[in-house]
Amino acid sequence: MAGFSGNKMLLQLPATHDATTYVTVAALRNTSWNINKTSIDATTKDGNGWSEFVEGGGLKTVNFTADGVWTSNTVGLVDGPDADTTANDRMGHGTLQSAAFTSANHYNARIIMGDGGDASSLTGRFHVDSLTRTGELNGLDTFSVTMTSSGTVTWAAT
Amino acid sequence: MAGFKGNNLLLYMATSGTATPAAEDYVKVAALRGTSYTINKSTIDANNKDSGAWNVLVEGGGLKTFSITADGVWLGNNQASGHHGRLMRAAGFNVNQGALVNDTVTTHWNFQIVDEAGFTLTGRFNVDSFSRTGELNGLDTWTITLTSSGTVTWAEPVAP
């Protein structure tokens, strides 16, 4: 087993915040996620000098981060690499912009990863912590987005 | 002795979330790249006007915490012990895929560091953070950060 290509890890969004048809964000470069689990300190004088934490305590939070090339202001679907195939449609970057601009709601989001029998996804409801867009001198117009989960995040086979 | 190889400093995990796994119930985590541990021992300042110009700390004071970080190549969702699906379980995902052993879901999990000489460091850990990254034209990789809860035991190799 030689591992999987990082190109298979993709951030997906629905066209509206509460829809559940997830489409890959256009022109991604890097995608990653992490889960953080906090601890509740339970150290006492009986612990013999070792720190101790409550079993079953703490809080889980998932973060999504992704970056890529800014290719469109469209909110909703744009043509993907194969313009003739709707299956290859991508989510336009206007969707990210509107998810970042709204003060009304969080956004459903998903990361898909792996391949074949080892394909899986993480799905949940996310707050857009930040959306950055950068235009460098003689460089590309790029974006990066970071999101934090609200509520349960589900890991499932896709 | 020319030193130990970094490739032989390995992370093992318990086959289930139980609080008291047997010595043989640890399995090497698959496809590791980097493995490291740190023991932090805090101090209690005891400086006073009689201690002169030198820093004084309480003998036998302070708190010990053991941290582990490891990273490697993601090989798949397999939930057998030592495979990466099981790391997801230790990280706090309540998952039920495939032929999963239905062990107790706990927040803490037993892990072990083993070195080239076979010495072990064993304890119970919170998974502070688990990340997975897919870079453009790169590999799908993961990293894990663990912090101990309670005693961590340093032991000599068990005779075969």
Short mmCIF file of C-alpha atoms in Angstrom, two decimals:
data_model
loop_
_atom_site.label_atom_id
_atom_site.label_comp_id
_atom_site.label_asym_id
_atom_site.label_seq_id
_atom_site.Cartn_x
_atom_site.Cartn_y
_atom_site.Cartn_z
CA MET A 1 0.00 0.00 0.00
CA ALA A 2 1.61 3.21 -1.17
CA GLY A 3 -0.79 5.77 0.28
CA PHE A 4 -3.12 8.23 -1.38
CA SER A 5 -2.70 11.36 -3.45
CA GLY A 6 -3.32 14.63 -1.64
CA ASN A 7 -5.24 15.72 -4.75
CA LYS A 8 -8.07 13.43 -3.61
CA MET A 9 -8.74 15.56 -0.52
CA LEU A 10 -11.35 18.14 -1.53
CA LEU A 11 -13.48 20.78 0.20
CA GLN A 12 -17.14 20.66 -0.84
CA LEU A 13 -19.98 23.11 -0.20
CA PRO A 14 -23.69 23.18 -1.06
CA ALA A 15 -25.05 26.06 -3.17
CA THR A 16 -27.07 27.39 -0.21
CA HIS A 17 -26.22 27.16 3.48
CA ASP A 18 -28.62 24.36 4.44
CA ALA A 19 -28.60 22.31 1.20
CA THR A 20 -27.04 18.85 1.28
CA THR A 21 -25.88 18.45 -2.32
CA TYR A 22 -22.15 18.97 -1.91
CA VAL A 23 -20.02 20.14 -4.84
CA THR A 24 -16.22 20.47 -4.87
CA VAL A 25 -14.93 24.03 -4.55
CA ALA A 26 -13.29 25.14 -7.82
CA ALA A 27 -9.52 25.33 -8.31
CA LEU A 28 -8.30 24.01 -4.95
CA ARG A 29 -4.62 23.62 -4.20
CA ASN A 30 -4.26 22.41 -0.60
CA THR A 31 -6.90 20.98 1.71
CA SER A 32 -6.62 19.86 5.31
CA TRP A 33 -8.64 19.36 8.48
CA ASN A 34 -8.01 18.66 12.12
CA ILE A 35 -9.94 17.61 15.19
CA ASN A 36 -9.03 19.16 18.53
CA LYS A 37 -10.12 17.60 21.79
CA THR A 38 -9.76 19.68 24.95
CA SER A 39 -9.09 18.28 28.43
CA ILE A 40 -10.51 19.04 31.85
CA ASP A 41 -7.72 19.21 34.40
CA ALA A 42 -8.30 16.83 37.34
CA THR A 43 -4.83 16.90 38.90
CA THR A 44 -4.79 16.36 42.67
CA LYS A 45 -2.29 15.81 45.46
CA ASP A 46 -2.94 12.07 45.07
CA GLY A 47 -1.61 12.07 41.49
CA ASN A 48 2.01 11.50 42.54
CA GLY A 49 3.28 14.46 40.55
CA TRP A 50 1.59 13.53 37.25
CA SER A 51 -1.00 15.71 35.57
CA GLU A 52 -4.44 14.07 35.26
CA PHE A 53 -7.48 14.80 33.12
CA VAL A 54 -11.12 13.79 33.37
CA GLU A 55 -11.93 10.65 31.38
CA GLY A 56 -14.89 11.44 29.14
CA GLY A 57 -14.49 15.22 29.63
CA GLY A 58 -13.51 17.86 27.12
CA LEU A 59 -14.83 19.28 23.91
CA LYS A 60 -14.30 18.27 20.27
CA THR A 61 -13.93 20.83 17.48
CA VAL A 62 -13.15 20.22 13.81
CA ASN A 63 -11.43 22.79 11.61
CA PHE A 64 -11.32 22.82 7.81
CA THR A 65 -8.70 24.77 5.88
CA ALA A 66 -8.28 25.03 2.14
CA ASP A 67 -6.57 27.27 -0.38
CA GLY A 68 -6.63 27.65 -4.11
CA VAL A 69 -6.82 29.91 -7.13
CA TRP A 70 -9.67 32.47 -7.31
CA THR A 71 -11.47 31.77 -10.58
CA SER A 72 -15.00 33.16 -10.27
CA ASN A 73 -17.37 35.36 -8.27
CA THR A 74 -20.31 33.07 -9.03
CA VAL A 75 -22.48 32.03 -6.09
CA GLY A 76 -23.39 28.44 -6.97
CA LEU A 77 -22.17 26.13 -9.70
CA VAL A 78 -19.56 26.91 -12.33
CA ASP A 79 -18.18 24.72 -15.10
CA GLY A 80 -15.48 22.32 -13.99
CA PRO A 81 -12.59 20.91 -16.00
CA ASP A 82 -15.09 19.34 -18.42
CA ALA A 83 -17.57 22.09 -19.26
CA ASP A 84 -19.97 19.66 -20.95
CA THR A 85 -20.44 17.39 -17.94
CA THR A 86 -22.55 18.62 -15.02
CA ALA A 87 -20.97 15.87 -12.92
CA ASN A 88 -17.74 17.84 -13.19
CA ASP A 89 -19.28 21.13 -12.07
CA ARG A 90 -17.51 23.04 -9.32
CA MET A 91 -18.68 25.43 -6.61
CA GLY A 92 -17.85 29.02 -7.58
CA HIS A 93 -15.84 31.13 -5.17
CA GLY A 94 -18.72 33.59 -4.76
CA THR A 95 -20.23 30.85 -2.58
CA LEU A 96 -17.25 31.11 -0.22
CA GLN A 97 -17.56 34.89 -0.27
CA SER A 98 -21.24 34.76 0.58
CA ALA A 99 -20.67 32.15 3.32
CA ALA A 100 -18.10 34.54 4.81
CA PHE A 101 -20.26 37.65 4.42
CA THR A 102 -23.54 36.35 5.83
CA SER A 103 -24.29 37.13 9.43
CA ALA A 104 -27.44 35.01 9.36
CA ASN A 105 -26.22 31.43 9.48
CA HIS A 106 -23.50 28.80 9.41
CA TYR A 107 -22.87 26.74 6.28
CA ASN A 108 -22.97 23.01 5.66
CA ALA A 109 -19.54 21.80 4.51
CA ARG A 110 -17.80 18.55 3.73
CA ILE A 111 -14.28 17.28 3.04
CA ILE A 112 -13.93 14.16 0.92
CA MET A 113 -10.67 12.21 0.88
CA GLY A 114 -9.04 8.92 -0.04
CA ASP A 115 -9.89 6.68 -2.92
CA GLY A 116 -11.81 3.52 -3.79
CA GLY A 117 -12.75 1.48 -0.72
CA ASP A 118 -10.89 3.94 1.46
CA ALA A 119 -12.81 7.00 0.34
CA SER A 120 -14.45 8.81 3.25
CA SER A 121 -15.93 12.16 4.18
CA LEU A 122 -16.28 14.51 7.13
CA THR A 123 -19.55 16.44 7.14
CA GLY A 124 -20.90 19.08 9.51
CA ARG A 125 -22.10 22.62 9.97
CA PHE A 126 -19.37 25.24 9.93
CA HIS A 127 -18.67 28.83 10.79
CA VAL A 128 -16.39 30.57 8.29
CA ASP A 129 -13.69 31.96 10.58
CA SER A 130 -11.79 33.68 7.81
CA LEU A 131 -11.59 34.07 4.06
CA THR A 132 -8.44 35.67 2.67
CA ARG A 133 -7.84 36.75 -0.89
CA THR A 134 -4.42 37.84 -2.01
CA GLY A 135 -3.20 39.47 -5.22
CA GLU A 136 0.57 39.51 -5.31
CA LEU A 137 2.76 41.53 -7.66
CA ASN A 138 3.22 39.45 -10.80
CA GLY A 139 1.46 36.60 -9.00
CA LEU A 140 -1.87 34.89 -8.97
CA ASP A 141 -5.15 35.95 -7.31
CA THR A 142 -5.49 33.28 -4.61
CA PHE A 143 -7.74 32.54 -1.63
CA SER A 144 -7.61 30.64 1.62
CA VAL A 145 -10.48 29.75 3.91
CA THR A 146 -10.67 28.42 7.47
CA MET A 147 -13.84 27.02 9.03
CA THR A 148 -14.78 25.81 12.53
CA SER A 149 -17.47 23.22 13.25
CA SER A 150 -20.65 23.85 15.22
CA GLY A 151 -22.23 20.63 16.47
CA THR A 152 -21.54 17.04 15.44
CA VAL A 153 -19.10 16.25 12.63
CA THR A 154 -19.68 12.85 11.04
CA TRP A 155 -17.00 10.64 9.52
CA ALA A 156 -18.53 8.31 6.95
CA ALA A 157 -17.62 6.14 4.00
CA THR A 158 -18.55 8.02 0.84
CA MET B 1 27.55 2.13 19.95
CA ALA B 2 26.82 4.54 17.12
CA GLY B 3 23.38 5.51 18.34
CA PHE B 4 19.84 4.41 17.70
CA LYS B 5 18.06 4.92 14.39
CA GLY B 6 15.22 7.41 14.33
CA ASN B 7 13.29 4.84 12.31
CA ASN B 8 13.23 2.62 15.38
CA LEU B 9 11.53 5.14 17.69
CA LEU B 10 7.95 3.96 17.21
CA LEU B 11 4.43 4.75 18.37
CA TYR B 12 2.20 1.88 19.46
CA MET B 13 -1.48 2.07 20.37
CA ALA B 14 -3.70 -0.19 22.48
CA THR B 15 -6.00 -2.53 20.57
CA SER B 16 -9.02 -1.01 22.35
CA GLY B 17 -9.91 2.00 24.45
CA THR B 18 -9.84 0.00 27.70
CA ALA B 19 -7.99 1.63 30.59
CA THR B 20 -5.81 -1.39 31.39
CA PRO B 21 -4.60 -3.19 28.26
CA ALA B 22 -2.15 -6.07 28.66
CA ALA B 23 1.46 -5.60 27.50
CA GLU B 24 0.82 -7.65 24.36
CA ASP B 25 -2.25 -5.56 23.46
CA TYR B 26 -0.20 -2.79 21.84
CA VAL B 27 0.17 -2.66 18.07
CA LYS B 28 2.53 -0.46 16.06
CA VAL B 29 0.85 2.46 14.31
CA ALA B 30 1.12 1.88 10.54
CA ALA B 31 3.19 4.00 8.13
CA LEU B 32 4.87 6.36 10.62
CA ARG B 33 7.30 9.02 9.46
CA GLY B 34 8.25 11.15 12.48
CA THR B 35 7.82 10.18 16.14
CA SER B 36 8.82 12.21 19.17
CA TYR B 37 8.02 12.65 22.83
CA THR B 38 8.61 15.30 25.45
CA ILE B 39 8.34 15.15 29.18
CA ASN B 40 7.65 18.51 30.76
CA LYS B 41 8.25 18.93 34.46
CA SER B 42 7.14 22.23 35.94
CA THR B 43 8.93 23.90 38.83
CA ILE B 44 7.84 25.66 41.99
CA ASP B 45 9.72 28.87 42.63
CA ALA B 46 11.04 29.03 46.20
CA ASN B 47 13.12 32.19 45.98
CA ASN B 48 13.18 34.30 49.12
CA LYS B 49 15.24 37.06 50.64
CA ASP B 50 17.50 34.52 52.34
CA SER B 51 18.38 32.59 49.17
CA GLY B 52 20.94 35.10 47.91
CA ALA B 53 21.24 35.83 44.21
CA TRP B 54 20.68 32.25 43.07
CA ASN B 55 17.41 30.82 41.81
CA VAL B 56 15.91 28.27 44.24
CA LEU B 57 13.27 25.69 43.32
CA VAL B 58 11.33 23.27 45.50
CA GLU B 59 12.96 19.83 45.59
CA GLY B 60 10.40 17.23 44.49
CA GLY B 61 7.86 19.89 43.49
CA GLY B 62 6.18 20.45 40.15
CA LEU B 63 4.00 18.52 37.78
CA LYS B 64 4.96 16.01 35.06
CA THR B 65 3.18 15.87 31.70
CA PHE B 66 4.20 13.64 28.84
CA SER B 67 3.45 14.62 25.24
CA ILE B 68 3.80 12.62 22.04
CA THR B 69 3.70 13.83 18.46
CA ALA B 70 3.78 11.56 15.43
CA ASP B 71 3.04 11.82 11.74
CA GLY B 72 2.81 9.49 8.80
CA VAL B 73 1.20 8.45 5.56
CA TRP B 74 -2.56 7.83 5.51
CA LEU B 75 -3.11 4.24 4.36
CA GLY B 76 -6.87 3.93 4.68
CA ASN B 77 -9.95 3.65 6.86
CA ASN B 78 -9.13 0.18 8.24
CA GLN B 79 -10.29 0.09 11.86
CA ALA B 80 -7.96 -2.70 13.02
CA SER B 81 -5.63 -1.58 15.79
CA GLY B 82 -2.63 0.37 14.56
CA HIS B 83 -4.45 1.35 11.39
CA HIS B 84 -5.52 4.88 10.80
CA GLY B 85 -9.26 4.33 11.15
CA ARG B 86 -8.53 3.43 14.77
CA LEU B 87 -6.60 6.68 15.26
CA MET B 88 -9.78 8.49 14.14
CA ARG B 89 -11.65 6.60 16.84
CA ALA B 90 -9.10 7.60 19.50
CA ALA B 91 -9.41 11.18 18.23
CA GLY B 92 -13.10 11.15 19.11
CA PHE B 93 -15.04 10.16 16.01
CA ASN B 94 -17.80 7.74 16.88
CA VAL B 95 -17.56 5.53 13.83
CA ASN B 96 -19.06 2.23 12.89
CA GLN B 97 -17.77 1.08 9.55
CA GLY B 98 -16.88 -2.32 8.21
CA ALA B 99 -15.76 -5.04 10.59
CA LEU B 100 -15.24 -2.70 13.51
CA VAL B 101 -14.65 -4.16 16.94
CA ASN B 102 -17.32 -2.53 19.05
CA ASP B 103 -15.14 -1.40 21.91
CA THR B 104 -16.09 1.10 24.57
CA VAL B 105 -15.89 4.67 23.36
CA THR B 106 -13.63 6.52 25.76
CA THR B 107 -12.03 9.91 25.52
CA HIS B 108 -8.63 8.67 26.58
CA TRP B 109 -6.64 5.90 24.93
CA ASN B 110 -3.47 3.98 25.88
CA PHE B 111 -0.40 4.63 23.74
CA GLN B 112 3.21 3.51 24.02
CA ILE B 113 6.58 4.67 22.69
CA VAL B 114 9.11 1.89 21.93
CA ASP B 115 12.79 2.57 21.16
CA GLU B 116 15.46 0.52 19.37
CA ALA B 117 16.54 -1.15 22.63
CA GLY B 118 12.97 -2.24 23.31
CA PHE B 119 12.43 0.12 26.24
CA THR B 120 8.83 1.29 26.53
CA LEU B 121 7.06 4.41 27.77
CA THR B 122 3.41 3.60 28.39
CA GLY B 123 0.48 5.73 29.53
CA ARG B 124 -3.05 6.94 28.95
CA PHE B 125 -3.46 9.89 26.64
CA ASN B 126 -5.90 12.53 25.40
CA VAL B 127 -5.73 13.03 21.63
CA ASP B 128 -5.30 16.81 21.68
CA SER B 129 -5.30 17.06 17.93
CA PHE B 130 -5.45 14.87 14.84
CA SER B 131 -4.95 16.38 11.37
CA ARG B 132 -5.03 15.09 7.85
CA THR B 133 -3.68 17.06 4.89
CA GLY B 134 -3.89 16.63 1.13
CA GLU B 135 -1.40 18.90 -0.63
CA LEU B 136 -1.42 19.76 -4.30
CA ASN B 137 0.47 16.94 -6.05
CA GLY B 138 1.57 15.66 -2.63
CA LEU B 139 0.74 12.82 -0.32
CA ASP B 140 -2.30 12.37 1.94
CA THR B 141 -0.67 12.57 5.39
CA TRP B 142 -1.71 12.76 9.06
CA THR B 143 -0.32 14.07 12.34
CA ILE B 144 -1.34 13.36 15.92
CA THR B 145 -0.62 15.12 19.23
CA LEU B 146 -1.15 13.31 22.54
CA THR B 147 -0.99 14.48 26.17
CA SER B 148 -0.76 12.08 29.10
CA SER B 149 -3.28 11.76 31.91
CA GLY B 150 -1.83 10.13 35.01
CA THR B 151 1.37 8.12 35.37
CA VAL B 152 3.61 7.30 32.40
CA THR B 153 5.73 4.21 33.01
CA TRP B 154 9.26 3.72 31.66
CA ALA B 155 10.08 0.01 31.44
CA GLU B 156 12.82 -2.31 30.24
CA PRO B 157 12.11 -4.77 27.43
CA VAL B 158 10.09 -7.78 28.48
CA ALA B 159 12.19 -10.95 28.05
CA PRO B 160 10.78 -13.08 25.22
#
